[in-house]
Short mmCIF file of C-alpha atoms in Angstrom, two decimals:
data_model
loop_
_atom_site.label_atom_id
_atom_site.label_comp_id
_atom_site.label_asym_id
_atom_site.label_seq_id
_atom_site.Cartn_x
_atom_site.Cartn_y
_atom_site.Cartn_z
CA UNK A 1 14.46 -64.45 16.06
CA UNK A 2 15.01 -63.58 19.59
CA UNK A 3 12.51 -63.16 22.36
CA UNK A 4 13.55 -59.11 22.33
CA UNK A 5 13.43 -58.55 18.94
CA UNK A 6 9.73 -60.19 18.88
CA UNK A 7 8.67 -57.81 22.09
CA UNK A 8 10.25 -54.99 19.98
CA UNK A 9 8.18 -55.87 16.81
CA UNK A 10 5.11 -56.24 19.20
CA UNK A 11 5.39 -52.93 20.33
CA UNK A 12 5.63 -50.73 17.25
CA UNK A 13 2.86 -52.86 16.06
CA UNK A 14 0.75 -51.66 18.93
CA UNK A 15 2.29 -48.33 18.33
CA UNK A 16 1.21 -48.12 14.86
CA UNK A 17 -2.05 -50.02 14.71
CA UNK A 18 -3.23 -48.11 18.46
CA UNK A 19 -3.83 -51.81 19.56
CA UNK A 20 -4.58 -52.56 23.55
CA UNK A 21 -4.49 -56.37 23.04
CA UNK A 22 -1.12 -57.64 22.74
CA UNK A 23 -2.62 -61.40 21.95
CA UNK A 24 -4.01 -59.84 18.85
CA UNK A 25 -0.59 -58.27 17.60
CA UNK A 26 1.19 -61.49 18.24
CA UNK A 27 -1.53 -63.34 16.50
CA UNK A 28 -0.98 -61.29 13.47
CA UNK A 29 2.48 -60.82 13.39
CA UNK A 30 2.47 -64.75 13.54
CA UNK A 31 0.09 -65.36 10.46
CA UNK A 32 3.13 -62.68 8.71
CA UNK A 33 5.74 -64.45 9.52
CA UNK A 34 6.51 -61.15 12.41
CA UNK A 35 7.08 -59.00 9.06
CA UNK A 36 6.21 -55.97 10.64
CA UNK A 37 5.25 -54.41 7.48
CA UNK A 38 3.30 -56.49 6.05
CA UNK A 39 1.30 -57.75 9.48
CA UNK A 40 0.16 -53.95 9.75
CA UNK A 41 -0.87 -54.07 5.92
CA UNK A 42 -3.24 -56.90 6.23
CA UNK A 43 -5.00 -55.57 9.71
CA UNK A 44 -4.89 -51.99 7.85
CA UNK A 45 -6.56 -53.20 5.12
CA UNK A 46 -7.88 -56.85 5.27
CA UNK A 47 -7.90 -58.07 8.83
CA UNK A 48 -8.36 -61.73 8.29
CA UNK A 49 -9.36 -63.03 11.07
CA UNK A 50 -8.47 -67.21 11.96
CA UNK A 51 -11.16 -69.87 10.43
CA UNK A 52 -13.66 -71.55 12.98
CA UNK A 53 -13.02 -68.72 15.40
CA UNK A 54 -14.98 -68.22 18.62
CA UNK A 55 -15.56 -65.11 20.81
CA UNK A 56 -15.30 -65.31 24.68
CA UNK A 57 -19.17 -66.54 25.00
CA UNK A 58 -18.86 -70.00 22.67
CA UNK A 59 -20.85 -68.08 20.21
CA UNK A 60 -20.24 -68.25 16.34
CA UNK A 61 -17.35 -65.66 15.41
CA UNK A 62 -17.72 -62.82 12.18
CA UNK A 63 -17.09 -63.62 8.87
CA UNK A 64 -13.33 -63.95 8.35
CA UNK A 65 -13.27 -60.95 6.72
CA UNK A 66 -14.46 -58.74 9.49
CA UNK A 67 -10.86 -59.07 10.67
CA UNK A 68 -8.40 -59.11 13.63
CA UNK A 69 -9.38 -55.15 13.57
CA UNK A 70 -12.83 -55.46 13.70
CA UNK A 71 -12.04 -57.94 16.61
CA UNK A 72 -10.29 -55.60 18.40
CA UNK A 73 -13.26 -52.93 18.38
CA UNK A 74 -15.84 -55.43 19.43
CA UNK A 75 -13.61 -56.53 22.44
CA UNK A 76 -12.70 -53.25 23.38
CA UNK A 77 -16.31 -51.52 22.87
CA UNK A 78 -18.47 -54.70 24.20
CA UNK A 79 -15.77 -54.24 27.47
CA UNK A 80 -16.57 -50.97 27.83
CA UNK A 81 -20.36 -50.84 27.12
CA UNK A 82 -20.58 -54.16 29.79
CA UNK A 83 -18.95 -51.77 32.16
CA UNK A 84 -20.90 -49.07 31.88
CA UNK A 85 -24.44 -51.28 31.59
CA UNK A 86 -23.14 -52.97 35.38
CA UNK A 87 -22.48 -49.63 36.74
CA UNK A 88 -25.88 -48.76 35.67
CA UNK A 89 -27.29 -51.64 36.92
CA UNK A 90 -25.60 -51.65 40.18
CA UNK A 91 -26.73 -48.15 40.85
CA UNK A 92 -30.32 -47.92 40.03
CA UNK A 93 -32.29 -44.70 40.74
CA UNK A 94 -33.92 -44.72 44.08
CA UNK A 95 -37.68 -44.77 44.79
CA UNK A 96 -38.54 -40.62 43.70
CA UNK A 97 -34.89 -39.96 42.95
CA UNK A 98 -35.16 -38.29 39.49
CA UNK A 99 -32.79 -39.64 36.85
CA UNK A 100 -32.29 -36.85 34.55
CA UNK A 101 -32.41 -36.61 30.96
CA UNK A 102 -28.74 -37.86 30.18
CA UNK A 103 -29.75 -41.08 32.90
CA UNK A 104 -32.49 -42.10 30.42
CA UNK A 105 -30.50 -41.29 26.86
CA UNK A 106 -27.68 -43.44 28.70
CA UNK A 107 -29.81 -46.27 29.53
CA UNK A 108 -31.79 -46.17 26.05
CA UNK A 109 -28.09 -46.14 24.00
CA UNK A 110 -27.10 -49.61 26.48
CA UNK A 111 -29.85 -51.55 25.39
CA UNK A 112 -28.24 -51.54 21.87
CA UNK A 113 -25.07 -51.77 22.88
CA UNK A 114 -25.85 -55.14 24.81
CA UNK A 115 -27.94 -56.47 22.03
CA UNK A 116 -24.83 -55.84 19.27
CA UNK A 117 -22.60 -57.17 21.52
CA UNK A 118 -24.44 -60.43 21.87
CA UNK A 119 -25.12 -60.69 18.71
CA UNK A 120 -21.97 -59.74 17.18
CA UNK A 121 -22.91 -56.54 15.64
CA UNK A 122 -22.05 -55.44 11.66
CA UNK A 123 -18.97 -54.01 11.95
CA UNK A 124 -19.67 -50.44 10.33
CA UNK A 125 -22.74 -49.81 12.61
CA UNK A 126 -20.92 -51.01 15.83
CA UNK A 127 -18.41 -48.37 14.67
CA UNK A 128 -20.67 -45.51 14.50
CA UNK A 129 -21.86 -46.71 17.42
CA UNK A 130 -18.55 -47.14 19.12
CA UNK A 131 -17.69 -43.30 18.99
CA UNK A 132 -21.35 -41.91 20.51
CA UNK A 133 -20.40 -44.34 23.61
CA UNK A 134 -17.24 -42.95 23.80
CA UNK A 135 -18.87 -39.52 23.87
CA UNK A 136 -21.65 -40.04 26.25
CA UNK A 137 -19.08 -42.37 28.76
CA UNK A 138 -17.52 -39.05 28.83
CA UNK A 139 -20.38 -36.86 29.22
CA UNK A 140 -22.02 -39.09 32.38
CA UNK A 141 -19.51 -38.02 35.14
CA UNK A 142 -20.38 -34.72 34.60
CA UNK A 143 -24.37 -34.63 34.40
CA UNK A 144 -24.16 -31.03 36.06
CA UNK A 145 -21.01 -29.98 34.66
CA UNK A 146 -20.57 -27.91 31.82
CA UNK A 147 -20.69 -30.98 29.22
CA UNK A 148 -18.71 -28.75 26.54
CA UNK A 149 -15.44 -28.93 28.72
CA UNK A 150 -15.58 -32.67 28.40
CA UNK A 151 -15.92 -33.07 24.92
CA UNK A 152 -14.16 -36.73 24.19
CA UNK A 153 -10.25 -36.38 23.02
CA UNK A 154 -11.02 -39.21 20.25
CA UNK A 155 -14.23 -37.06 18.94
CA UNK A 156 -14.83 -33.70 17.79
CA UNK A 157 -11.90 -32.41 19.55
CA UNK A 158 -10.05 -34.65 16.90
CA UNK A 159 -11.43 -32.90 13.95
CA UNK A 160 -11.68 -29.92 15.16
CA UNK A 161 -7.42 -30.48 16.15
CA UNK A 162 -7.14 -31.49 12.26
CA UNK A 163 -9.17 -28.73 10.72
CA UNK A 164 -6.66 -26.19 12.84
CA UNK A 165 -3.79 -28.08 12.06
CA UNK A 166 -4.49 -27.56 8.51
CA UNK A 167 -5.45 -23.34 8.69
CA UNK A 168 -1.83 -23.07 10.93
CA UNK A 169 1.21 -21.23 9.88
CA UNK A 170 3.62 -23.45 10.25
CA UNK A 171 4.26 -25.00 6.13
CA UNK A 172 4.08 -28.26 6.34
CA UNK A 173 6.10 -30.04 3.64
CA UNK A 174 4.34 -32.54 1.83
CA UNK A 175 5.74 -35.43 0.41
CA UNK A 176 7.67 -38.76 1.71
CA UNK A 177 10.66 -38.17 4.74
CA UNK A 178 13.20 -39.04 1.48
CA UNK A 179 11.51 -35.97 0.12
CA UNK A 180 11.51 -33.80 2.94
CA UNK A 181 15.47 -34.28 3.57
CA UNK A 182 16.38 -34.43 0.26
CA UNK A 183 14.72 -30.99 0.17
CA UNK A 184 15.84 -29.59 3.18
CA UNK A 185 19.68 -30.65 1.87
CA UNK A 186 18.99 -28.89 -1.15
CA UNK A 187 17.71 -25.43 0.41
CA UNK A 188 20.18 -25.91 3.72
CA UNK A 189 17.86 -25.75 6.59
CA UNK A 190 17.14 -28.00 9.26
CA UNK A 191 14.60 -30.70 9.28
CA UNK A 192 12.21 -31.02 11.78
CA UNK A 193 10.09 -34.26 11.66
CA UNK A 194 7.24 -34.40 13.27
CA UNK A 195 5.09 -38.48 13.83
CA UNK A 196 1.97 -38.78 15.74
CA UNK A 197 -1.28 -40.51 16.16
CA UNK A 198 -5.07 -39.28 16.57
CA UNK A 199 -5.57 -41.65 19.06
CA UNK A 200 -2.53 -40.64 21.20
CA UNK A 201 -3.04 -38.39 24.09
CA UNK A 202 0.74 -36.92 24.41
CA UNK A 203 -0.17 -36.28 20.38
CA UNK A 204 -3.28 -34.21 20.97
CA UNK A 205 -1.70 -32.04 23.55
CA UNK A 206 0.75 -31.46 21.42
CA UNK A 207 -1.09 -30.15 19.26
CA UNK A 208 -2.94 -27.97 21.25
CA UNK A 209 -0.20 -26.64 23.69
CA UNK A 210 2.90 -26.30 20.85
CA UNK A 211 1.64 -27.04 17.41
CA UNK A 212 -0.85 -24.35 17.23
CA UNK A 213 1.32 -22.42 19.58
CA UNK A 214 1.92 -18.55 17.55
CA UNK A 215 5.73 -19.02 18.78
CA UNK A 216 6.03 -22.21 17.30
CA UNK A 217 4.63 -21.21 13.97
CA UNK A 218 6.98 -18.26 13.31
CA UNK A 219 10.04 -20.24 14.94
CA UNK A 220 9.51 -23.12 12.48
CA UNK A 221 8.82 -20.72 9.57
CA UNK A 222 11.61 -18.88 9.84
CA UNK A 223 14.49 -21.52 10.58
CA UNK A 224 12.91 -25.06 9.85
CA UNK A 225 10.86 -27.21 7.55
CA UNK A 226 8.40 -29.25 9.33
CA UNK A 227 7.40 -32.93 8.21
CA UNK A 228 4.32 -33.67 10.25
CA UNK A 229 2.73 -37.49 9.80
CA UNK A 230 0.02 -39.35 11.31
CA UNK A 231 1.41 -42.82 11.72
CA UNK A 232 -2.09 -43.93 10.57
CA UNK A 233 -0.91 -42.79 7.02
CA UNK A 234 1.45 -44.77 5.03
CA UNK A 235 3.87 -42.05 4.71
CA UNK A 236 3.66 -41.66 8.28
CA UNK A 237 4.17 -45.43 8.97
CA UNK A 238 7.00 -45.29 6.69
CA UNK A 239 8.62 -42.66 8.28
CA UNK A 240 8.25 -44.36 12.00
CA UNK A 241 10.15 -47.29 10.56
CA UNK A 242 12.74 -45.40 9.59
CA UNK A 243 13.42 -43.47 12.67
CA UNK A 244 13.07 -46.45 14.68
CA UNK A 245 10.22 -44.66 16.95
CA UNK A 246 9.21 -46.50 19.50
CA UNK A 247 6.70 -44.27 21.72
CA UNK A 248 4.41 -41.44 20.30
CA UNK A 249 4.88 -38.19 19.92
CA UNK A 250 8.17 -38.25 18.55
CA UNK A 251 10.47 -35.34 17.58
CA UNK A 252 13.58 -35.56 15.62
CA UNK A 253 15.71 -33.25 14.28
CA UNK A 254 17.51 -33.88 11.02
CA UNK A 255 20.74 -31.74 9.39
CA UNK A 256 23.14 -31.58 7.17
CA UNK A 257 26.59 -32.83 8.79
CA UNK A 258 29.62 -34.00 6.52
CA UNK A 259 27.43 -33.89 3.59
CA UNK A 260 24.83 -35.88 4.56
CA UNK A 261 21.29 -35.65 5.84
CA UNK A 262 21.58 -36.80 9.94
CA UNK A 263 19.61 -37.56 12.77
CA UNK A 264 21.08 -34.71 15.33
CA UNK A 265 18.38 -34.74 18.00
CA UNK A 266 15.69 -37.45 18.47
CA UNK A 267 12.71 -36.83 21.26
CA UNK A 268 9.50 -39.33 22.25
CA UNK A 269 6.47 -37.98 24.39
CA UNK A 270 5.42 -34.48 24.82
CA UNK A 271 7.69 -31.21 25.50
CA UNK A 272 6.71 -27.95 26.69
CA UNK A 273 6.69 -25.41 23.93
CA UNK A 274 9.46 -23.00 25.40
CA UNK A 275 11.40 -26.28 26.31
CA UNK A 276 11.38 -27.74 22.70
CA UNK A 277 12.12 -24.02 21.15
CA UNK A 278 14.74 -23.90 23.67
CA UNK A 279 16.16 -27.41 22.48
CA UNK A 280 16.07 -26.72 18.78
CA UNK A 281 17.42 -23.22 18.96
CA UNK A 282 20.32 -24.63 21.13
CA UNK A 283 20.62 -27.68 18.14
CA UNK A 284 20.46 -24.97 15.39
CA UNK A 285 23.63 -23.10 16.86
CA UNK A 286 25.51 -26.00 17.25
CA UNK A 287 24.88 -27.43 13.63
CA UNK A 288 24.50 -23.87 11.74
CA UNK A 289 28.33 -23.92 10.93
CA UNK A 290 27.93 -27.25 9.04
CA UNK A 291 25.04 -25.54 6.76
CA UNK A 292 27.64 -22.26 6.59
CA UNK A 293 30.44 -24.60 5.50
CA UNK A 294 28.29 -26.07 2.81
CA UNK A 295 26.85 -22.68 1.64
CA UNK A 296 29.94 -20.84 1.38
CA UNK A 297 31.37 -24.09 -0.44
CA UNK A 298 28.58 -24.52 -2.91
CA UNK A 299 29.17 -20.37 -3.26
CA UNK A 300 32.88 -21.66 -4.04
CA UNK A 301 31.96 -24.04 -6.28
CA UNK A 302 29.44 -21.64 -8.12
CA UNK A 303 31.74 -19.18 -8.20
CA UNK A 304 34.65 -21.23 -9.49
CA UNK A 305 32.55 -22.61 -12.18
CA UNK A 306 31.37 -19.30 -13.14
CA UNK A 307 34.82 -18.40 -13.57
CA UNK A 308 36.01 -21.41 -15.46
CA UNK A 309 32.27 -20.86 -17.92
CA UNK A 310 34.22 -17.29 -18.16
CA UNK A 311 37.36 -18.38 -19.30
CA UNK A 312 35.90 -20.84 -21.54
CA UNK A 313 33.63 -18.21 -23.19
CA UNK A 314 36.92 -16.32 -23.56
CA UNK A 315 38.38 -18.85 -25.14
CA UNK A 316 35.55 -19.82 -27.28
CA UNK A 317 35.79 -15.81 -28.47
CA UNK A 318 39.31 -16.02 -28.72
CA UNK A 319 39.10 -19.23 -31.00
CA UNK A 320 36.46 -17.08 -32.51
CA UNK A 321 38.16 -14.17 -33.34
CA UNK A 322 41.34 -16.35 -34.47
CA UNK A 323 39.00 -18.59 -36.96
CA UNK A 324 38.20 -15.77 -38.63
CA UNK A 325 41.28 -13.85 -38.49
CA UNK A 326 42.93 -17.22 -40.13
CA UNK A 327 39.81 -17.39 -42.57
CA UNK A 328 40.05 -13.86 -43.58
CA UNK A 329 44.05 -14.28 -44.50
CA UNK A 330 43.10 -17.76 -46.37
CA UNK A 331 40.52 -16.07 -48.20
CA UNK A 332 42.93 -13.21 -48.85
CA UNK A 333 45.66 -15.33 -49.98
CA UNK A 334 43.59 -17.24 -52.06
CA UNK A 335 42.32 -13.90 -53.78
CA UNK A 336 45.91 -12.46 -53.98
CA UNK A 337 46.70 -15.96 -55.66
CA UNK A 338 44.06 -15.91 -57.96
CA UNK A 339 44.65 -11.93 -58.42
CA UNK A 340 48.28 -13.58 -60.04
CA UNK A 341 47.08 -15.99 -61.69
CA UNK A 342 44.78 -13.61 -63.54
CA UNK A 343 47.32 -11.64 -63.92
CA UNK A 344 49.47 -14.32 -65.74
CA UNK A 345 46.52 -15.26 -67.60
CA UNK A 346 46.28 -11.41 -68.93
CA UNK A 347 49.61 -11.50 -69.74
CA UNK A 348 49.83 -14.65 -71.51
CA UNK A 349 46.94 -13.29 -73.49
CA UNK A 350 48.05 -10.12 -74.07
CA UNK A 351 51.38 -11.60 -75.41
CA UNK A 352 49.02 -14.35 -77.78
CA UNK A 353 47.53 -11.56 -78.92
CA UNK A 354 50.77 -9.57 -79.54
CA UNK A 355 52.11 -12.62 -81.32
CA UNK A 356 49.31 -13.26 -83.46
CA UNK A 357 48.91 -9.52 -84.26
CA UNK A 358 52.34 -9.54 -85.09
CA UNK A 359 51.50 -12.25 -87.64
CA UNK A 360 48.73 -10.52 -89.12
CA UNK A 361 50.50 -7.64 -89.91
CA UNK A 362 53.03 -9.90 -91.59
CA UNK A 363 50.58 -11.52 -93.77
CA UNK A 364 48.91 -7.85 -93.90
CA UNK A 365 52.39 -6.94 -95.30
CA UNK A 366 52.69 -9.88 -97.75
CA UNK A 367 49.40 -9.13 -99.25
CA UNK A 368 49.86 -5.16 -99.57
CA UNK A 369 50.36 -4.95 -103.37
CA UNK A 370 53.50 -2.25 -104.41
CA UNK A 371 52.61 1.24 -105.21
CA UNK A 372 51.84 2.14 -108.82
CA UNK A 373 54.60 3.46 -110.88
CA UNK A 374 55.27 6.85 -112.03
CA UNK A 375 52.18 7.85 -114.70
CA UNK A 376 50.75 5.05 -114.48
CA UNK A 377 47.13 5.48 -115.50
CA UNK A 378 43.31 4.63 -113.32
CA UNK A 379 45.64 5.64 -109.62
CA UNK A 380 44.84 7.89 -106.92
CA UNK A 381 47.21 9.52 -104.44
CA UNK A 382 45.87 9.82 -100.61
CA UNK A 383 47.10 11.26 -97.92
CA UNK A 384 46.21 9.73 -94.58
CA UNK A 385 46.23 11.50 -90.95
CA UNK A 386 46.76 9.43 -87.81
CA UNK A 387 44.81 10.36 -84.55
CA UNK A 388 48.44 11.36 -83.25
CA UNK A 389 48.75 14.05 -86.22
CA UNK A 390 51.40 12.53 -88.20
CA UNK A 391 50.75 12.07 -91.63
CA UNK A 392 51.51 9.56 -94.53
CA UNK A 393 50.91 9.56 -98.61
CA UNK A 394 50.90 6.53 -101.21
CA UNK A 395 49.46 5.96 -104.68
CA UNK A 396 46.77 3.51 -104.91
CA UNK A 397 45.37 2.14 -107.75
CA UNK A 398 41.69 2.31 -108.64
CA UNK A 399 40.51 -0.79 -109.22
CA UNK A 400 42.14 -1.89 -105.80
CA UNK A 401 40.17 -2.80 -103.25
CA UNK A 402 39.10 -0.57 -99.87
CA UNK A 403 40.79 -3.50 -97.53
CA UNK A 404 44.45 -2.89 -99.18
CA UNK A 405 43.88 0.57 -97.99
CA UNK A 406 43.54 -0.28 -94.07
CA UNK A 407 45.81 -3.01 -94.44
CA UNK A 408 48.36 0.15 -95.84
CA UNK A 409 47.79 1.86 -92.44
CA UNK A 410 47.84 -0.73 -89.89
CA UNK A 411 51.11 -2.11 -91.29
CA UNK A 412 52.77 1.58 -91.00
CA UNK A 413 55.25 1.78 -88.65
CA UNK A 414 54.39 3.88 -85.46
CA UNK A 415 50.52 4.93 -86.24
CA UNK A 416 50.06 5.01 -82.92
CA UNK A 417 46.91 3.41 -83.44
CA UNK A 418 45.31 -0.25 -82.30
CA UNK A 419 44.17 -2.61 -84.97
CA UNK A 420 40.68 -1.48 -84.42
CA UNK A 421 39.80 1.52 -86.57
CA UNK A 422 38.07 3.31 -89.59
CA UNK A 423 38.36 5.41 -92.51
CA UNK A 424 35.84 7.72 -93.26
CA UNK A 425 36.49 10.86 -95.90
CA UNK A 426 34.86 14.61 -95.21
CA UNK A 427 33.37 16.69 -96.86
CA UNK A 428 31.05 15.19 -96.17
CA UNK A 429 31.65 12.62 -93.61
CA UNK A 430 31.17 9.31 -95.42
CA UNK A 431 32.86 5.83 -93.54
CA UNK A 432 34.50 3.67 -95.81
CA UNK A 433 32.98 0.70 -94.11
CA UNK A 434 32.71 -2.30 -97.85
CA UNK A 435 36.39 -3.67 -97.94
CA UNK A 436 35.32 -5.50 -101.13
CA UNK A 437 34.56 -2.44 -102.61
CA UNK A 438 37.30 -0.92 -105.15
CA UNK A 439 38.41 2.62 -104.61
CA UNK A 440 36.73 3.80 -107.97
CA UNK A 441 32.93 2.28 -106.54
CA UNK A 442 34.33 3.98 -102.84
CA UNK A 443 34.51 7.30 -104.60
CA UNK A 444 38.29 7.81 -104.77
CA UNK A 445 38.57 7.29 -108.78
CA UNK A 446 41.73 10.05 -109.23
CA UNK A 447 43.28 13.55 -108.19
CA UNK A 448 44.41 13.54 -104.36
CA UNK A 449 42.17 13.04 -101.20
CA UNK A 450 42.52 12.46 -97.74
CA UNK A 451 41.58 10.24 -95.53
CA UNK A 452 41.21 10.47 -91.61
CA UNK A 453 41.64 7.10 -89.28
CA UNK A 454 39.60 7.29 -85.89
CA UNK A 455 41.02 4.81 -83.45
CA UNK A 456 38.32 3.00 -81.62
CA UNK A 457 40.37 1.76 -78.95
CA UNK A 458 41.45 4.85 -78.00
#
């Protein structure tokens, strides 16, 4: 690795971490091997500061895990508090000159500050004690002034910056840069990204003159969505890696150009509200064709595939309406085919039954003994009327049985009746229903009679 590329790495280190000593960054970019990453991991987090270190005064150093961090603060603070104990010392209060009350709250907070730094203070107490120096360095300059327009940048202006920056209207998107474009891709709007530092100056204005600036806020809600990150934060660390920042605040602009998510404007340091409007609005015109290409083409495409869901759903209803056409013929094929086939069957039954009635009448006829002879004694002569009107006579003999009398009339030739019926006599009405039974037990022992048929099937 290259003398440049180490200054570079030394740089956003500083950037990141707010460093002043450069010795420190190169220390711990050194122990990582100058992975930038993972050098500002450790000081975030761990800090480990070199075994059998020393501070400038050949006194024993902290524990190795107060940290290169914790180094830095001690330096920075014990400079500061040494400067501001020798100005007080080199100044003293002449003989009647009155001090004031700030002189003697000054000179009460140094005599800590001295004793901590000789002593190599606990870290977490030198901390606390770190920002009410800060506050009161501020505040001694201007023992007559109005102390309120002084408050320190690094202080309560701070929070008070952060608990605005959270109540203003501009919606900040929250979630990683990936996020944030990948979002902005998706709705078609421009990105605008937004890195800075509590501890930066540049940053703080920013805040104050354009962040919290009314014309910002509708600007941004109306045509942008804003990524705002503290590099402090991970995300925000992240982020500065992977715009390359280099110097705080930075502005970039991202959009969507040939289908992908670009870096069309990049800005470090502060810019005047009207200026940076100005700069976006002029960015927006350029690049709004490329988010009207890709609307109107993702319009296409919706609309093309709501035509071709279209045409497939009339498809799927014309295959509908054809299965069941095709299933309604099959089904009435089938029943016309089975209609046939019963219809065959019938037949063939009808003509089994034809046949075999045929044969019965034969064997009907075979059986039927011949009519008595002329004066022959124990007969009977009946005459029978069909259902159709016509009308037959025989003799019968007595002692015959009822059966040879309906085998008589279903072997007569055009009855007109089926081979289901009775006999039955009036006079009154009585069925001759016992074939066994002879004519003499049936009642029809001599003289003439008549007998009617009733045809059931009729």
């Amino acid at each position: 690795m290259d003398s440049n590329e180490k200054d570079q790495i030394v740089a956003q280190f500083l950037l990141v971490t707010s460093l002043e000593d450069r010795s420190l960054a190169v220390e711990a970019l050194d122990r990582a091997s100058w992975n930038l990453e993972v050098a500002v991991n450790r000081f975030l987090e761990f800090g480990i500061e070199p075994e059998g270190s020393s501070n400038t005064d050949g006194q024993a150093g902290p524990a190795p895990t107060d940290g290169l961090r914790h180094r830095a603060t001690r330096n920075n603070m014990g400079n500061e508090a040494e400067r501001a104990a020798q100005a007080s010392e080199d100044s003293p209060a002449q003989d009647g000159e009155e001090i004031g009350v700030w002189g003697y709250i000054v000179k009460i907070l140094l005599l800590p500050l001295r004793l901590l730094s000789a002593l190599q203070y606990v870290p977490v107490l030198g901390s606390v004690l770190s920002v009410g120096w800060t506050f009161l360095r501020t505040l001694v300059p201007n023992l007559g002034g109005d102390p309120a327009r002084n408050l320190p940048e690094s202080g309560v202006l701070r929070r008070a910056i952060a608990d605005a920056v959270a109540e203003v209207k501009p919606a900040k998107f929250e979630g990683s840069l990936k996020e944030a474009a990948q979002h902005a891709k998706q709705e078609l709007k421009f990105l605008l990204v937004f890195l800075h530092n509590n501890t930066n100056a540049d940053s703080e204005r920013f805040f104050k003159e354009v962040f919290l600036s009314p014309d910002f806020a509708s600007f941004v809600d109306g045509n942008l969505i804003l990524w705002a990150e503290s590099t402090a934060d991970q995300r925000g660390y992240l982020g500065c890696r992977q715009l390359r920042v280099n110097s705080l605040p930075a502005l970039a602009m991202i959009s969507l150009v040939d289908g992908q998510m670009r870096i069309v404007w990049q800005h470090s340091g502060f810019l005047p509200c009207a200026e940076l409007l100005a700069v976006l609005a002029m960015k927006m015109e350029l690049y709004q064709p490329q988010l009207i290409a890709e609307e109107t083409e993702r319009a296409t495409l919706v609309a093309d595939r709501q035509i071709v869901q279209s045409q497939d759903a009339d498809f799927e209803k014309s295959q509908r309406i054809d299965r069941a056409k095709a299933a309604e013929k099959k089904a009435r094929e089938e029943a016309e085919a089975q209609a046939i086939q019963q219809q065959k069957a019938d037949e063939e039954e009808q003509a089994r039954r034809q046949a075999q009635r045929q044969i019965d009448l034969e064997e009907k006829r075979q059986r039927l003994p011949p009519p008595p002879v002329a004066g022959e004694p124990n007969t009977v002569r009946l005459r029978f009327q069909y259902p159709t009107g016509k009308f037959s006579d025989r003799a019968f003999r007595t002692a015959e049985a009822v059966q040879v009398l309906y085998d008589f009339v279903d072997t007569t030739e055009d009855n007109g009746i089926s081979g289901n019926f009775s006999l039955f006599m009036n006079a009154p009405r009585r069925e001759l229903k016992t074939l066994t039974d002879t004519l003499a037990n049936a009642g029809l022992d001599g003289g003439r009679q008549k007998i009617y048929i009733q045809d059931h099937d009729a």
